Coordinates of C-alpha atoms and ligand atoms in Angstrom, one line a residue:
M217 CA -13.4 -7.8 -16.7
K218 CA -14.8 -4.4 -17.4
N219 CA -12.8 -1.2 -16.8
I220 CA -13.8 1.1 -13.9
V221 CA -14.1 4.6 -15.4
L222 CA -14.3 7.5 -12.9
V223 CA -15.9 10.6 -14.3
G224 CA -17.3 13.7 -12.7
F225 CA -16.6 17.4 -12.0
M226 CA -13.1 18.6 -11.0
G227 CA -12.4 18.2 -7.3
T228 CA -14.7 15.3 -6.7
G229 CA -11.8 12.9 -5.9
K230 CA -11.5 10.9 -9.1
T231 CA -7.7 10.7 -9.1
E232 CA -7.3 9.8 -5.4
V233 CA -10.2 7.3 -5.5
G234 CA -8.8 5.8 -8.7
K235 CA -5.5 5.3 -7.0
I236 CA -7.0 3.6 -4.0
V237 CA -9.3 1.4 -6.1
A238 CA -6.5 0.3 -8.4
Q239 CA -4.3 -0.5 -5.5
R240 CA -7.0 -2.5 -3.7
L241 CA -8.0 -4.5 -6.8
Q242 CA -4.4 -4.8 -8.0
R243 CA -5.4 -3.2 -11.3
Q244 CA -3.5 -1.0 -13.6
R245 CA -4.5 2.7 -13.3
L246 CA -4.7 5.1 -16.2
C247 CA -5.2 8.8 -15.9
L248 CA -6.5 10.4 -19.1
D249 CA -5.1 13.9 -18.2
D250 CA -1.6 12.3 -17.7
M251 CA -1.9 10.6 -21.1
I252 CA -2.8 13.9 -22.7
E253 CA 0.2 15.6 -21.1
W254 CA 2.5 12.8 -22.3
K255 CA 1.1 13.0 -25.8
V256 CA 1.4 16.7 -26.1
G257 CA 4.5 17.1 -24.0
K258 CA 3.2 19.8 -21.7
P259 CA 0.9 20.3 -18.7
V260 CA -2.9 20.7 -19.3
V261 CA -2.8 24.3 -18.1
R262 CA -0.2 25.1 -20.8
I263 CA -2.2 23.2 -23.5
F264 CA -5.2 25.4 -22.7
K265 CA -3.2 28.6 -22.7
E266 CA -1.0 28.0 -25.8
D267 CA -3.2 25.7 -28.0
G268 CA -6.7 26.4 -26.7
E269 CA -9.5 24.3 -25.3
P270 CA -10.7 22.9 -28.6
Y271 CA -7.2 21.4 -29.2
F272 CA -7.2 19.9 -25.7
R273 CA -10.7 18.3 -26.4
K274 CA -9.4 16.9 -29.6
I275 CA -6.4 15.2 -27.9
E276 CA -8.7 14.1 -25.1
A277 CA -10.9 12.4 -27.6
E278 CA -7.9 10.6 -29.1
V279 CA -6.7 9.5 -25.7
V280 CA -10.2 8.2 -24.8
R281 CA -10.2 6.0 -27.9
E282 CA -6.8 4.6 -27.1
A283 CA -7.5 4.0 -23.4
S284 CA -11.0 2.5 -24.1
K285 CA -9.3 -0.4 -25.9
D286 CA -7.9 -1.6 -22.6
K287 CA -9.6 -4.0 -20.3
N288 CA -9.3 -4.5 -16.6
V289 CA -8.0 -1.0 -15.8
V290 CA -9.1 1.8 -13.5
L291 CA -9.4 4.9 -15.5
D292 CA -9.8 8.4 -14.3
A293 CA -11.0 11.0 -16.7
G294 CA -11.0 14.8 -16.7
G295 CA -14.2 16.6 -15.7
G296 CA -15.1 17.5 -19.3
V297 CA -14.8 14.1 -20.9
V298 CA -18.5 13.3 -20.8
I299 CA -19.5 16.3 -22.8
D300 CA -18.6 14.5 -26.0
E301 CA -21.1 11.8 -26.7
N302 CA -18.5 9.7 -28.6
N303 CA -16.2 9.7 -25.6
V304 CA -19.0 8.2 -23.4
K305 CA -19.7 5.6 -26.1
Y306 CA -16.1 4.5 -26.2
L307 CA -15.6 4.5 -22.5
K308 CA -18.8 2.4 -22.0
E309 CA -17.7 -0.2 -24.5
H310 CA -15.4 -1.8 -22.0
G311 CA -16.2 0.1 -18.9
I312 CA -18.7 1.0 -16.2
L313 CA -18.9 4.7 -15.8
I314 CA -19.1 5.9 -12.2
C315 CA -19.6 9.6 -11.7
L316 CA -18.2 11.2 -8.5
M317 CA -20.1 14.3 -7.4
A318 CA -19.8 17.0 -4.8
R319 CA -21.6 20.2 -3.8
A320 CA -20.2 23.4 -5.3
E321 CA -18.8 24.7 -2.0
V322 CA -17.0 21.5 -1.3
I323 CA -15.5 21.6 -4.8
Y324 CA -14.3 25.1 -4.1
Q325 CA -12.7 24.2 -0.8
R326 CA -11.0 21.2 -2.4
T327 CA -9.7 23.0 -5.4
K328 CA -8.9 26.5 -4.2
G329 CA -5.2 27.4 -4.4
H330 CA -4.6 24.8 -7.1
L331 CA -3.4 26.3 -10.3
H332 CA -3.4 23.3 -12.6
R333 CA -7.1 23.5 -13.6
P334 CA -7.4 26.2 -16.3
L335 CA -11.2 26.4 -16.1
L336 CA -11.0 27.4 -12.4
N337 CA -8.2 29.9 -12.8
T338 CA -10.7 32.7 -13.0
P339 CA -11.3 35.8 -11.0
D340 CA -14.4 34.2 -9.4
P341 CA -13.9 30.4 -9.2
V342 CA -17.1 29.9 -7.2
A343 CA -19.1 31.4 -10.0
S344 CA -17.2 29.3 -12.6
I345 CA -17.8 26.1 -10.6
D346 CA -21.6 27.0 -10.3
K347 CA -21.9 27.8 -14.0
L348 CA -20.0 24.8 -15.3
M349 CA -21.7 22.4 -12.9
K350 CA -25.1 23.5 -14.1
E351 CA -24.1 23.4 -17.7
R352 CA -22.8 19.9 -17.3
E353 CA -25.4 18.3 -15.2
E354 CA -27.1 16.5 -18.0
Y355 CA -23.8 15.1 -19.3
Y356 CA -22.8 13.7 -15.9
N357 CA -26.2 11.9 -16.0
R358 CA -24.7 9.8 -18.8
A359 CA -22.7 7.8 -16.2
D360 CA -24.0 4.4 -15.1
Y361 CA -23.8 5.3 -11.4
K362 CA -23.3 8.4 -9.3
I363 CA -21.7 8.8 -5.9
D364 CA -21.9 12.0 -3.9
T365 CA -18.5 12.4 -2.2
S366 CA -19.2 15.7 -0.4
D367 CA -19.3 14.3 3.1
V368 CA -17.6 11.0 2.7
P369 CA -13.9 10.1 3.2
L370 CA -12.3 9.1 -0.1
E371 CA -11.4 5.6 1.3
E372 CA -15.1 5.0 1.8
V373 CA -15.9 6.3 -1.7
A374 CA -13.4 3.7 -3.0
D375 CA -15.2 1.0 -1.0
K376 CA -18.5 2.1 -2.7
V377 CA -16.9 2.1 -6.2
I378 CA -15.6 -1.5 -5.6
E379 CA -19.0 -2.6 -4.3
I380 CA -20.8 -1.1 -7.3
Y381 CA -18.3 -2.7 -9.6
E382 CA -18.7 -6.1 -8.0
H383 CA -22.5 -6.0 -8.0
H384 CA -22.9 -4.3 -11.4
E385 CA -25.9 -5.4 -13.4
P386 CA -27.0 -3.3 -16.4
E387 CA -30.4 -2.7 -14.8
N388 CA -28.9 -1.1 -11.7
R389 CA -27.6 1.9 -13.7
T390 CA -27.9 5.5 -12.6
H391 CA -28.9 5.4 -9.1
M392 CA -27.5 7.6 -6.3
V393 CA -25.3 5.4 -4.1
L394 CA -24.1 7.8 -1.4
T395 CA -25.6 11.1 -0.4
Ligands
S3P7 C1 -11.4 19.7 -17.0 C2 -11.0 18.9 -15.9 C3 -9.6 18.6 -15.7 C4 -8.8 18.7 -17.0 C5 -9.0 20.0 -17.7 C6 -10.4 20.2 -18.1 C7 -12.8 20.0 -17.2 O1 -9.4 17.4 -15.1 O2 -9.1 17.6 -17.8 O3 -8.5 21.0 -16.9 O4 -13.2 20.3 -18.3 O5 -13.6 19.8 -16.2 P1 -9.9 17.0 -13.5 O6 -11.4 16.8 -13.5 O7 -9.1 15.8 -13.2 O8 -9.4 18.2 -12.7

């Protein structure tokens, strides 16, 4: 069975939805950011600060390769994973990529006050969200499916993920499921 790979911007609910889906399908869950933290031995925010973003991306790519070998898992990836074309290639080898999305103001409400996301620890997080979302739009389009989670409880998003997964046909790719 293919992996379910959740991608998408920070604060779109990948981790929570991944937990619900894994539990419902009785699948193992892998979180790429956790794997990076185990590998490096410190939290993401410290990796960015002490080693820099390029180092984080290098480790992220290594972890993607390792995790992509698995089958039958629910994988949640950090928001920047799709920028590297090779990451997408590996993740698609054994997985269906489902991109969770949300409007910028929803992202802000969900992430404000959290300090573990270095890219949003800026003087103007709304501007950072807007800028990054625009820059990354084309990369998120690399996913097979997209779900807008802005106005939907995460339990329902999990239902949709499972529905997509169970009815997946290659020709169904890249259509908006929920708005
Ligand atoms: C990042 C998203 C984070 C984490 C890192 C970089 C990004 O993961 O990988 O801070 O580039 O969007 P979440 O999307 O799980 O917050």
